[in-house]
mmCIF file of C-alpha atoms in Angstrom:
data_model
loop_
_atom_site.group_PDB
_atom_site.id
_atom_site.type_symbol
_atom_site.label_atom_id
_atom_site.label_comp_id
_atom_site.label_asym_id
_atom_site.label_seq_id
_atom_site.Cartn_x
_atom_site.Cartn_y
_atom_site.Cartn_z
ATOM 1 C CA SER K 53 127.930 79.088 93.913
ATOM 2 C CA ALA K 54 125.108 79.819 91.122
ATOM 3 C CA ALA K 55 122.498 80.387 93.897
ATOM 4 C CA ALA K 56 124.753 82.752 95.734
ATOM 5 C CA ILE K 57 125.400 84.683 92.483
ATOM 6 C CA ALA K 58 121.761 84.833 91.561
ATOM 7 C CA SER K 59 120.936 86.156 95.155
ATOM 8 C CA ILE K 60 122.904 89.261 94.126
ATOM 9 C CA PHE K 61 119.953 90.329 92.115
ATOM 10 C CA GLY K 62 117.636 90.137 94.964
ATOM 11 C CA TRP K 63 120.249 91.972 97.454
ATOM 12 C CA MET K 64 119.895 94.798 95.376
ATOM 13 C CA ASN K 65 116.259 95.439 96.470
ATOM 14 C CA LEU K 66 117.536 96.634 99.816
ATOM 15 C CA PHE K 67 118.545 99.894 98.192
ATOM 16 C CA ALA K 68 118.241 100.137 94.712
ATOM 17 C CA ARG K 69 114.585 100.701 94.716
ATOM 18 C CA GLY K 70 114.575 103.335 97.054
ATOM 19 C CA LEU K 71 117.345 104.882 94.921
ATOM 20 C CA GLY K 72 114.956 105.006 92.119
ATOM 21 C CA GLY K 73 112.289 106.581 94.155
ATOM 22 C CA PHE K 74 114.945 109.239 95.414
ATOM 23 C CA PHE K 75 115.793 110.278 92.318
ATOM 24 C CA SER K 76 112.309 110.550 91.109
ATOM 25 C CA ASP K 77 111.391 112.878 94.086
ATOM 26 C CA LYS K 78 114.447 115.121 93.311
ATOM 27 C CA ALA K 79 113.741 115.358 89.646
ATOM 28 C CA ASN K 80 110.142 116.206 90.846
ATOM 29 C CA ALA K 81 111.211 119.091 93.120
ATOM 30 C CA ARG K 82 113.197 120.437 90.072
ATOM 31 C CA SER K 83 111.138 120.118 87.116
ATOM 32 C CA GLY K 84 107.565 118.504 88.255
ATOM 33 C CA MET K 85 106.202 115.663 86.496
ATOM 34 C CA ARG K 86 108.610 116.002 83.457
ATOM 35 C CA GLY K 87 111.479 115.361 86.007
ATOM 36 C CA ARG K 88 109.949 112.041 87.073
ATOM 37 C CA LEU K 89 109.086 111.073 83.630
ATOM 38 C CA TRP K 90 112.501 111.710 82.536
ATOM 39 C CA VAL K 91 114.014 109.658 85.334
ATOM 40 C CA GLN K 92 111.794 106.804 84.540
ATOM 41 C CA SER K 93 112.663 106.808 80.802
ATOM 42 C CA VAL K 94 116.429 107.090 81.415
ATOM 43 C CA ILE K 95 116.555 104.463 83.912
ATOM 44 C CA LEU K 96 114.418 102.103 81.694
ATOM 45 C CA ALA K 97 117.033 102.651 78.750
ATOM 46 C CA CYS K 98 119.883 101.887 81.016
ATOM 47 C CA GLU K 99 118.308 98.790 82.086
ATOM 48 C CA GLY K 100 117.609 97.521 78.509
ATOM 49 C CA ALA K 101 120.966 98.515 77.126
ATOM 50 C CA LEU K 102 122.756 96.581 80.339
ATOM 51 C CA ILE K 103 120.566 93.403 79.499
ATOM 52 C CA LEU K 104 121.745 93.489 76.062
ATOM 53 C CA VAL K 105 125.509 94.040 77.045
ATOM 54 C CA PHE K 106 124.864 90.983 79.592
ATOM 55 C CA SER K 107 123.403 88.684 76.794
ATOM 56 C CA ASN K 108 126.771 89.150 74.902
ATOM 57 C CA THR K 109 129.237 88.722 77.974
ATOM 58 C CA GLY K 110 131.554 86.070 77.302
ATOM 59 C CA THR K 111 133.321 85.555 80.701
ATOM 60 C CA MET K 112 131.612 84.862 84.368
ATOM 61 C CA GLY K 113 133.236 87.826 85.846
ATOM 62 C CA GLY K 114 131.947 90.147 83.277
ATOM 63 C CA ALA K 115 128.601 88.862 83.448
ATOM 64 C CA ILE K 116 128.313 89.087 87.144
ATOM 65 C CA ALA K 117 129.514 92.478 87.001
ATOM 66 C CA VAL K 118 127.069 93.351 84.478
ATOM 67 C CA MET K 119 124.047 91.908 86.317
ATOM 68 C CA VAL K 120 124.817 94.025 89.336
ATOM 69 C CA ALA K 121 124.741 97.087 87.085
ATOM 70 C CA PHE K 122 121.357 96.044 85.383
ATOM 71 C CA SER K 123 120.016 94.776 88.603
ATOM 72 C CA LEU K 124 120.741 98.228 90.157
ATOM 73 C CA PHE K 125 118.501 99.741 87.243
ATOM 74 C CA VAL K 126 115.766 97.243 87.158
ATOM 75 C CA GLN K 127 115.274 97.982 90.951
ATOM 76 C CA ALA K 128 115.658 101.662 90.367
ATOM 77 C CA ALA K 129 112.829 101.604 87.650
ATOM 78 C CA GLU K 130 110.509 100.103 90.273
ATOM 79 C CA GLY K 131 110.834 102.792 92.465
ATOM 80 C CA SER K 132 110.719 105.584 90.087
ATOM 81 C CA SER K 133 107.467 103.601 88.748
ATOM 82 C CA TYR K 134 105.843 103.940 91.939
ATOM 83 C CA GLY K 135 106.939 107.545 92.375
ATOM 84 C CA ILE K 136 104.359 108.381 89.539
ATOM 85 C CA VAL K 137 101.339 106.074 90.464
ATOM 86 C CA PRO K 138 99.896 108.324 93.336
ATOM 87 C CA TYR K 139 99.624 111.405 90.585
ATOM 88 C CA ILE K 140 97.521 109.247 88.317
ATOM 89 C CA ASP K 141 94.443 109.171 90.452
ATOM 90 C CA PRO K 142 94.914 110.171 94.179
ATOM 91 C CA ALA K 143 91.560 108.673 94.910
ATOM 92 C CA CYS K 144 92.312 105.380 93.493
ATOM 93 C CA THR K 145 96.241 105.126 94.352
ATOM 94 C CA GLY K 146 95.850 101.569 96.049
ATOM 95 C CA SER K 147 93.878 100.253 92.626
ATOM 96 C CA ILE K 148 96.457 101.605 90.550
ATOM 97 C CA SER K 149 99.339 100.155 92.638
ATOM 98 C CA GLY K 150 97.799 96.904 92.503
ATOM 99 C CA ILE K 151 97.664 96.967 88.488
ATOM 100 C CA VAL K 152 101.184 97.967 88.207
ATOM 101 C CA GLY K 153 102.335 95.108 90.288
ATOM 102 C CA ALA K 154 100.049 92.901 88.216
ATOM 103 C CA GLY K 155 101.447 94.359 85.130
ATOM 104 C CA GLY K 156 105.229 93.194 86.458
ATOM 105 C CA ASN K 157 104.036 89.796 86.987
ATOM 106 C CA VAL K 158 102.634 89.510 83.404
ATOM 107 C CA GLY K 159 105.791 90.348 82.023
ATOM 108 C CA ALA K 160 107.649 87.961 84.114
ATOM 109 C CA VAL K 161 105.450 84.960 82.713
ATOM 110 C CA GLY K 162 105.867 86.458 79.349
ATOM 111 C CA PHE K 163 109.603 86.626 79.354
ATOM 112 C CA GLY K 164 109.710 83.197 81.297
ATOM 113 C CA LEU K 165 108.063 81.645 78.167
ATOM 114 C CA GLY K 166 110.585 83.344 76.013
ATOM 115 C CA PHE K 167 113.484 81.836 78.043
ATOM 116 C CA ARG K 168 111.649 78.321 77.643
ATOM 117 C CA GLN K 169 111.239 78.653 73.918
ATOM 118 C CA LEU K 170 114.289 80.503 72.872
ATOM 119 C CA PRO K 171 118.042 80.251 73.227
ATOM 120 C CA TYR K 172 119.107 82.498 76.281
ATOM 121 C CA ARG K 173 120.998 85.060 74.154
ATOM 122 C CA GLU K 174 117.783 85.512 72.011
ATOM 123 C CA ALA K 175 115.455 85.713 74.942
ATOM 124 C CA PHE K 176 117.805 88.455 76.617
ATOM 125 C CA ALA K 177 117.782 90.437 73.401
ATOM 126 C CA ILE K 178 114.279 90.456 72.827
ATOM 127 C CA MET K 179 114.008 91.454 76.748
ATOM 128 C CA GLY K 180 116.384 94.126 76.328
ATOM 129 C CA CYS K 181 114.999 95.648 73.031
ATOM 130 C CA THR K 182 111.264 95.587 74.754
ATOM 131 C CA ILE K 183 112.449 97.649 77.679
ATOM 132 C CA ILE K 184 114.270 100.175 75.431
ATOM 133 C CA VAL K 185 111.303 100.604 73.467
ATOM 134 C CA SER K 186 109.018 100.799 76.596
ATOM 135 C CA SER K 187 111.458 103.571 77.752
ATOM 136 C CA VAL K 188 110.558 105.961 74.549
ATOM 137 C CA THR K 189 106.859 105.253 75.317
ATOM 138 C CA GLY K 190 107.296 107.785 78.327
ATOM 139 C CA VAL K 191 106.798 110.756 75.783
ATOM 140 C CA LEU K 192 103.088 109.424 75.396
ATOM 141 C CA VAL K 193 102.300 109.697 79.240
ATOM 142 C CA TYR K 194 100.135 112.641 80.129
ATOM 143 C CA ILE K 195 98.436 113.112 83.585
ATOM 144 C CA LYS K 196 95.693 115.459 84.293
ATOM 145 C CA GLY K 197 97.235 118.944 85.634
ATOM 146 C CA HIS K 198 101.011 117.865 85.106
ATOM 147 C CA SER K 199 103.537 118.438 82.484
ATOM 148 C CA GLY K 200 104.539 115.719 79.913
ATOM 149 C CA MET K 201 108.072 114.936 79.105
ATOM 150 C CA LEU K 202 108.421 117.238 76.079
ATOM 151 C CA TRP K 203 105.240 119.618 76.526
ATOM 152 C CA GLY K 204 102.794 120.809 78.738
ATOM 153 C CA SER K 205 103.393 122.715 81.965
ATOM 154 C CA GLU K 206 102.200 122.042 85.992
ATOM 155 C CA ASP K 207 98.493 123.214 86.728
ATOM 156 C CA ALA K 208 98.608 124.212 90.189
ATOM 157 C CA LYS K 209 94.709 124.610 90.039
ATOM 158 C CA GLN K 210 93.926 121.281 88.684
ATOM 159 C CA GLN K 211 96.139 119.655 91.088
ATOM 160 C CA TYR K 212 94.571 121.072 93.964
ATOM 161 C CA GLN K 213 91.026 120.201 92.606
ATOM 162 C CA THR K 214 92.114 116.722 92.387
ATOM 163 C CA GLN K 215 93.710 116.550 95.671
ATOM 164 C CA GLN K 216 90.589 117.959 97.340
ATOM 165 C CA THR K 217 88.492 115.365 95.197
ATOM 166 C CA ALA K 218 90.542 112.528 96.559
ATOM 167 C CA THR K 219 90.373 113.964 100.050
ATOM 168 C CA GLU K 220 86.668 114.311 99.880
ATOM 169 C CA SER K 221 86.155 110.778 98.633
ATOM 170 C CA GLN K 222 88.444 109.631 101.511
ATOM 171 C CA LEU K 223 86.679 111.348 104.221
ATOM 172 C CA GLU K 224 83.110 109.961 102.655
ATOM 173 C CA ASP K 225 84.480 106.391 102.641
ATOM 174 C CA GLN K 226 85.769 106.942 106.516
ATOM 175 C CA GLN K 227 82.353 108.288 107.419
ATOM 176 C CA GLY K 228 80.707 105.573 105.923
ATOM 177 C CA GLU K 229 82.833 102.839 107.816
ATOM 178 C CA ASP K 230 82.252 105.055 111.043
ATOM 179 C CA ALA K 231 78.650 104.871 110.684
ATOM 180 C CA SER K 232 78.725 101.144 109.934
ATOM 181 C CA GLN K 233 80.889 100.380 112.936
ATOM 182 C CA ALA K 234 78.409 102.527 115.260
ATOM 183 C CA ARG K 235 75.509 100.805 114.136
ATOM 184 C CA SER K 236 77.164 97.283 114.916
ATOM 185 C CA LYS K 237 78.258 98.358 118.284
ATOM 186 C CA THR K 238 74.880 99.302 119.082
ATOM 187 C CA ASN K 239 73.189 96.267 117.721
ATOM 188 C CA GLU K 240 75.698 94.309 120.080
ATOM 189 C CA SER K 241 75.082 96.248 122.982
ATOM 190 C CA ILE K 242 71.180 95.844 122.570
ATOM 191 C CA GLU K 243 71.522 92.164 122.120
ATOM 192 C CA THR K 244 73.900 91.425 124.941
ATOM 193 C CA ASP K 245 72.044 93.689 127.636
ATOM 194 C CA PRO K 246 70.548 91.233 130.164
ATOM 195 C CA GLU K 247 68.251 94.158 131.397
ATOM 196 C CA SER K 248 67.140 95.253 128.093
ATOM 197 C CA ASP K 249 63.340 94.420 127.376
ATOM 198 C CA ARG K 250 63.656 95.308 123.813
ATOM 199 C CA SER K 251 62.144 92.486 121.522
ATOM 200 C CA ASP K 252 63.622 91.081 118.378
ATOM 201 C CA GLY K 253 61.037 93.150 116.523
ATOM 202 C CA ALA K 254 62.389 96.385 118.024
ATOM 203 C CA ILE K 255 65.874 95.616 117.091
ATOM 204 C CA GLU K 256 64.685 94.825 113.592
ATOM 205 C CA SER K 257 62.721 98.354 113.686
ATOM 206 C CA TYR K 258 65.862 100.064 114.783
ATOM 207 C CA GLU K 259 68.065 98.424 112.176
ATOM 208 C CA ALA K 260 65.663 99.294 109.486
#
């Protein structure tokens, strides 16, 4: 029974993460980056508050109901986080995504130690308060060319320049890969051609 109840948390991933991204996209269409940041902060605040409620729930049925609710916000917060990631530095989206994912693992380890050393209720209380505080830090987030939660405006020119830089970087990487593959195929054809009278020295000269 415990395993079945715990699995509810994982099952929420089937739609809740996408739901967070959906609301982030809708807010972006309406208010730009400011909308994404507000969605992120509101979801995190609700998540933290529900964890505090969960830690003080006295019945099994109530605990399951609250767990389903805060699980929904946990997964939605992940979706809304990755709605912001591509705007930070378009040329390095993959690296930034990796850092964001690694940060989640660090948090899991930290709170895991908390549950090991503290009573469950106290550990949940610390977790909930930490998440609520993190939701407030959204006001400090500023991405170049985009508005913040409380100030700034969308700069279409800066966004265009950033996107152009990212596109040029991607094209340069692709051209480098294509040239490397072409050299590799040429060398292979020279080495495997039975009628070729090229010597190893000629191959080395070509490579140089």
